[in-house]
């Protein structure tokens, strides 16, 4: 399996090198766990260290919201966009229809339409990396489990042919694995667990196809300069 370094130092060490080139890995965690921040780090380091353009597909935040919050981590997304290294794909159909921030994503969102938009964006800047924030939204488009599974499979298959290395974000708690986690090439999980009156952040590689990655939950923090991962200590239980 050919790997690409994510560019996030601690993470690449836990991964045993990086993530599989051209495949989709899932980055999952509860709200506030740090999914968006880490995934932006993946795109930004790709641009800075490897000159790999990236696209950020957002179902949740508008471009304005994302660019503003990520400034707080020292990521100047506007600059990368101007340089043609970053493309933001707004997939909030509520906003696209001019219905304001509170509108729910309309179920008009169809997978062929979505993948076509993604492909156009990839081609526009020659993207090599992609983030989908969050992929979970696709499961809301279908009523039964079999259809959800089939459509995730189809989606992964189409994305695979685009040749980009992707992080697809999954919104979830810890209780079980979701369909997209079973189907993806890898799973990176972020924890933000309550310990008495505090919360402790952690990161774990649950699976990564074809890679001998480190096992266990490692300390993870969010700082003014993005995410920091400590690859040498496993968290106490
Ligand atoms: N400057 C900062 N320093 C440390 N932590 C921060 C900072 N800014 C935001 N955070 C933390 O990061 C969290 C947001 O992470 P985010 O990537 O949006 O999570 P997710 O996408 O998983 O919901 C906030 O809830 C907050 O706890
Ligand atoms: Mg988020």
Short mmCIF file of C-alpha atoms and ligand atoms in Angstrom, two decimals:
data_model
loop_
_atom_site.label_atom_id
_atom_site.label_comp_id
_atom_site.label_asym_id
_atom_site.label_seq_id
_atom_site.Cartn_x
_atom_site.Cartn_y
_atom_site.Cartn_z
CA UNK A 1 0.00 0.00 0.00
CA UNK A 2 1.47 3.34 -1.03
CA UNK A 3 1.22 5.98 1.70
CA UNK A 4 1.18 9.73 1.90
CA UNK A 5 2.21 11.56 5.03
CA UNK A 6 -0.65 13.64 6.39
CA UNK A 7 1.95 16.30 7.29
CA UNK A 8 0.73 16.36 10.91
CA UNK A 9 3.89 15.16 12.69
CA UNK A 10 2.50 13.20 15.65
CA UNK A 11 -0.20 11.65 13.51
CA UNK A 12 2.20 10.32 10.87
CA UNK A 13 4.19 8.68 13.62
CA UNK A 14 1.16 6.88 15.06
CA UNK A 15 0.12 5.93 11.54
CA UNK A 16 3.46 4.32 10.83
CA UNK A 17 4.03 6.64 7.86
CA UNK A 18 0.74 8.05 6.65
CA UNK A 19 -2.56 7.14 5.04
CA UNK A 20 -3.16 5.15 1.83
CA UNK A 21 -2.83 7.33 -1.27
CA UNK A 22 -6.06 7.61 -3.25
CA UNK A 23 -8.30 6.04 -0.60
CA UNK A 24 -10.87 7.42 1.81
CA UNK A 25 -10.22 7.26 5.54
CA UNK A 26 -12.82 8.13 8.13
CA UNK A 27 -12.13 10.66 10.86
CA UNK A 28 -14.80 10.19 13.49
CA UNK A 29 -15.70 11.72 16.82
CA UNK A 30 -18.32 13.48 18.88
CA UNK A 31 -19.15 17.21 18.51
CA UNK A 32 -16.18 19.40 19.45
CA UNK A 33 -13.75 16.48 19.28
CA UNK A 34 -11.59 18.35 16.74
CA UNK A 35 -12.56 16.71 13.43
CA UNK A 36 -12.85 19.90 11.43
CA UNK A 37 -9.66 21.38 12.88
CA UNK A 38 -7.59 18.24 12.19
CA UNK A 39 -8.99 17.86 8.68
CA UNK A 40 -8.14 21.46 7.80
CA UNK A 41 -4.62 20.74 9.11
CA UNK A 42 -4.47 17.80 6.67
CA UNK A 43 -5.35 20.08 3.75
CA UNK A 44 -3.08 22.94 4.81
CA UNK A 45 -0.03 20.74 5.47
CA UNK A 46 -0.63 19.07 2.11
CA UNK A 47 -0.37 22.47 0.44
CA UNK A 48 2.55 23.73 2.52
CA UNK A 49 4.75 20.63 2.67
CA UNK A 50 3.91 18.67 -0.46
CA UNK A 51 2.41 21.25 -2.82
CA UNK A 52 -0.75 19.14 -3.04
CA UNK A 53 -3.87 21.25 -3.66
CA UNK A 54 -6.93 20.29 -1.64
CA UNK A 55 -10.69 20.67 -1.67
CA UNK A 56 -12.86 21.08 1.38
CA UNK A 57 -16.48 19.92 0.91
CA UNK A 58 -18.67 21.36 3.61
CA UNK A 59 -22.21 20.39 4.46
CA UNK A 60 -22.12 22.17 7.81
CA UNK A 61 -20.21 25.42 7.87
CA UNK A 62 -20.28 28.16 5.27
CA UNK A 63 -16.99 29.33 3.79
CA UNK A 64 -17.14 32.48 5.89
CA UNK A 65 -17.66 30.51 9.11
CA UNK A 66 -14.94 27.99 8.37
CA UNK A 67 -12.33 30.52 7.28
CA UNK A 68 -13.01 32.58 10.38
CA UNK A 69 -12.82 29.69 12.88
CA UNK A 70 -9.70 28.25 11.25
CA UNK A 71 -7.94 31.62 11.48
CA UNK A 72 -7.98 30.97 15.21
CA UNK A 73 -5.65 28.02 14.56
CA UNK A 74 -3.35 30.05 12.34
CA UNK A 75 -4.72 28.65 9.08
CA UNK A 76 -5.11 31.35 6.42
CA UNK A 77 -7.49 29.56 4.07
CA UNK A 78 -8.28 32.69 2.10
CA UNK A 79 -4.62 32.93 1.05
CA UNK A 80 -4.49 29.32 -0.20
CA UNK A 81 -7.71 29.85 -2.11
CA UNK A 82 -6.30 32.95 -3.81
CA UNK A 83 -3.19 30.97 -4.74
CA UNK A 84 -5.40 28.34 -6.40
CA UNK A 85 -4.31 25.66 -3.93
CA UNK A 86 -7.60 25.35 -2.07
CA UNK A 87 -11.19 25.13 -3.16
CA UNK A 88 -14.14 25.34 -0.79
CA UNK A 89 -17.21 23.46 -1.99
CA UNK A 90 -20.36 24.69 -0.27
CA UNK A 91 -22.75 21.75 -0.09
CA UNK A 92 -25.22 23.29 2.27
CA UNK A 93 -28.20 23.14 -0.03
CA UNK A 94 -30.24 25.31 2.32
CA UNK A 95 -27.78 28.13 1.80
CA UNK A 96 -27.40 27.42 -1.89
CA UNK A 97 -31.15 27.86 -2.25
CA UNK A 98 -30.96 31.16 -0.42
CA UNK A 99 -33.02 29.89 2.49
CA UNK A 100 -30.70 31.16 5.18
CA UNK A 101 -28.49 29.48 7.71
CA UNK A 102 -31.25 27.57 9.45
CA UNK A 103 -32.55 25.67 6.44
CA UNK A 104 -32.00 21.91 6.59
CA UNK A 105 -30.06 20.31 3.76
CA UNK A 106 -32.69 19.62 1.15
CA UNK A 107 -33.20 16.01 0.19
CA UNK A 108 -32.82 17.15 -3.41
CA UNK A 109 -29.17 16.37 -2.84
CA UNK A 110 -28.54 13.36 -5.05
CA UNK A 111 -25.36 11.34 -5.11
CA UNK A 112 -24.64 11.57 -8.85
CA UNK A 113 -25.12 15.36 -8.65
CA UNK A 114 -22.85 15.53 -5.64
CA UNK A 115 -20.07 13.45 -7.14
CA UNK A 116 -20.21 15.51 -10.33
CA UNK A 117 -19.73 18.72 -8.34
CA UNK A 118 -16.85 17.16 -6.43
CA UNK A 119 -15.16 15.99 -9.63
CA UNK A 120 -15.45 19.47 -11.19
CA UNK A 121 -13.85 21.03 -8.11
CA UNK A 122 -11.03 18.48 -8.08
CA UNK A 123 -10.30 19.13 -11.75
CA UNK A 124 -10.46 22.91 -11.34
CA UNK A 125 -7.36 23.00 -9.10
CA UNK A 126 -5.81 19.57 -9.69
CA UNK A 127 -6.64 18.54 -6.12
CA UNK A 128 -4.76 15.64 -4.54
CA UNK A 129 -6.44 15.82 -1.11
CA UNK A 130 -10.04 16.11 -0.07
CA UNK A 131 -12.10 16.53 3.08
CA UNK A 132 -15.82 15.85 3.34
CA UNK A 133 -17.30 17.49 6.45
CA UNK A 134 -19.27 15.46 7.35
CA UNK A 135 -19.83 12.31 5.30
CA UNK A 136 -22.51 11.29 7.80
CA UNK A 137 -24.99 13.52 6.00
CA UNK A 138 -25.23 11.00 3.15
CA UNK A 139 -26.84 8.46 5.47
CA UNK A 140 -29.68 10.94 6.04
CA UNK A 141 -30.61 10.72 2.39
CA UNK A 142 -31.75 7.11 2.56
CA UNK A 143 -34.38 5.37 4.63
CA UNK A 144 -33.11 1.88 5.16
CA UNK A 145 -29.79 0.45 6.23
CA UNK A 146 -29.27 -1.55 3.06
CA UNK A 147 -29.70 1.53 0.91
CA UNK A 148 -27.33 3.52 3.12
CA UNK A 149 -24.68 0.81 2.86
CA UNK A 150 -25.10 0.43 -0.90
CA UNK A 151 -24.83 4.17 -1.46
CA UNK A 152 -21.77 4.59 0.75
CA UNK A 153 -20.11 1.77 -1.20
CA UNK A 154 -21.02 3.41 -4.49
CA UNK A 155 -19.80 6.78 -3.25
CA UNK A 156 -16.44 5.39 -2.06
CA UNK A 157 -16.06 3.62 -5.38
CA UNK A 158 -16.63 6.80 -7.39
CA UNK A 159 -14.32 8.87 -5.15
CA UNK A 160 -11.64 6.21 -5.51
CA UNK A 161 -11.55 6.82 -9.25
CA UNK A 162 -10.93 10.55 -8.68
CA UNK A 163 -7.47 9.72 -7.33
CA UNK A 164 -7.61 12.04 -4.30
CA UNK A 165 -6.59 11.01 -0.79
CA UNK A 166 -9.59 11.78 1.39
CA UNK A 167 -10.55 12.27 4.98
CA UNK A 168 -14.29 11.85 5.42
CA UNK A 169 -15.61 13.11 8.73
CA UNK A 170 -18.15 11.07 10.68
CA UNK A 171 -20.25 12.57 13.45
CA UNK A 172 -20.70 10.01 16.15
CA UNK A 173 -20.33 8.99 19.76
CA UNK A 174 -18.39 5.96 20.89
CA UNK A 175 -21.08 3.38 21.26
CA UNK A 176 -20.62 1.46 18.02
CA UNK A 177 -19.16 1.49 14.54
CA UNK A 178 -21.10 3.11 11.73
CA UNK A 179 -21.58 1.79 8.21
CA UNK A 180 -19.07 4.17 6.66
CA UNK A 181 -16.43 3.02 9.17
CA UNK A 182 -16.86 -0.59 8.07
CA UNK A 183 -16.46 0.37 4.42
CA UNK A 184 -13.58 2.88 4.52
CA UNK A 185 -9.87 2.10 4.12
CA UNK A 186 -9.12 3.46 7.56
CA UNK A 187 -10.59 4.86 10.75
CA UNK A 188 -9.04 7.59 12.88
CA UNK A 189 -11.04 8.33 16.01
CA UNK A 190 -10.98 11.43 18.16
CA UNK A 191 -12.04 11.23 21.79
CA UNK A 192 -13.19 14.00 24.07
CA UNK A 193 -14.15 12.03 27.15
CA UNK A 194 -15.38 13.18 30.50
CA UNK A 195 -13.19 12.24 33.45
CA UNK A 196 -14.89 13.55 36.57
CA UNK A 197 -15.19 17.30 36.11
CA UNK A 198 -12.73 17.39 33.20
CA UNK A 199 -12.56 16.22 29.62
CA UNK A 200 -9.58 14.57 28.06
CA UNK A 201 -8.81 14.51 24.34
CA UNK A 202 -7.34 11.49 22.62
CA UNK A 203 -6.68 10.08 19.15
CA UNK A 204 -6.62 6.47 17.98
CA UNK A 205 -6.03 4.63 14.74
CA UNK A 206 -8.71 1.95 14.85
CA UNK A 207 -7.87 0.48 11.46
CA UNK A 208 -5.73 1.43 8.49
CA UNK A 209 -5.72 -1.01 5.60
CA UNK A 210 -2.34 -2.59 4.95
CA UNK A 211 -0.48 -0.55 7.57
CA UNK A 212 1.21 -1.62 10.77
CA UNK A 213 0.11 1.41 12.78
CA UNK A 214 0.56 2.03 16.50
CA UNK A 215 -2.26 0.86 18.70
CA UNK A 216 -3.79 2.66 21.64
CA UNK A 217 -5.17 6.09 22.44
CA UNK A 218 -2.65 8.93 22.29
CA UNK A 219 -2.92 12.42 23.80
CA UNK A 220 -4.38 14.96 21.42
CA UNK A 221 -4.84 18.67 21.97
CA UNK A 222 -6.19 21.66 20.11
CA UNK A 223 -4.09 24.81 20.38
CA UNK A 224 -3.78 28.27 18.84
CA UNK A 225 -1.62 26.68 16.15
CA UNK A 226 -3.83 23.72 15.31
CA UNK A 227 -3.80 20.15 16.56
CA UNK A 228 -0.94 18.63 18.55
CA UNK A 229 -0.55 14.87 18.82
CA UNK A 230 1.85 13.17 21.24
CA UNK A 231 2.86 9.91 19.56
CA UNK A 232 5.14 8.54 22.25
CA UNK A 233 2.83 8.10 25.23
CA UNK A 234 -0.29 6.00 25.44
CA UNK A 235 -2.93 7.62 27.61
CA UNK A 236 -3.46 6.18 31.08
CA UNK A 237 -6.69 4.21 31.39
N1 LIG B 1 -7.73 28.43 20.19
C1 LIG B 1 -8.14 27.27 20.69
N2 LIG B 1 -7.35 26.59 21.57
C2 LIG B 1 -7.75 25.41 22.07
N3 LIG B 1 -8.93 24.80 21.75
C3 LIG B 1 -9.74 25.42 20.89
C4 LIG B 1 -9.39 26.67 20.31
N4 LIG B 1 -10.40 27.03 19.50
C5 LIG B 1 -11.32 26.05 19.56
N5 LIG B 1 -10.95 25.08 20.40
C6 LIG B 1 -11.65 23.82 20.70
O1 LIG B 1 -11.85 23.14 19.46
C7 LIG B 1 -13.19 22.67 19.40
C8 LIG B 1 -13.71 22.68 17.97
O2 LIG B 1 -13.14 21.63 17.25
P1 LIG B 1 -13.79 21.20 15.85
O3 LIG B 1 -12.67 20.81 14.97
O4 LIG B 1 -14.71 22.25 15.34
O5 LIG B 1 -14.63 19.94 16.32
P2 LIG B 1 -15.63 18.98 15.50
O6 LIG B 1 -15.48 19.32 14.06
O7 LIG B 1 -15.20 17.60 15.86
O8 LIG B 1 -17.00 19.28 16.03
C9 LIG B 1 -13.97 23.64 20.21
O9 LIG B 1 -15.16 23.03 20.71
C10 LIG B 1 -13.02 24.02 21.30
O10 LIG B 1 -13.12 23.10 22.38
MG1 LIG B 2 -16.89 20.07 12.69
#
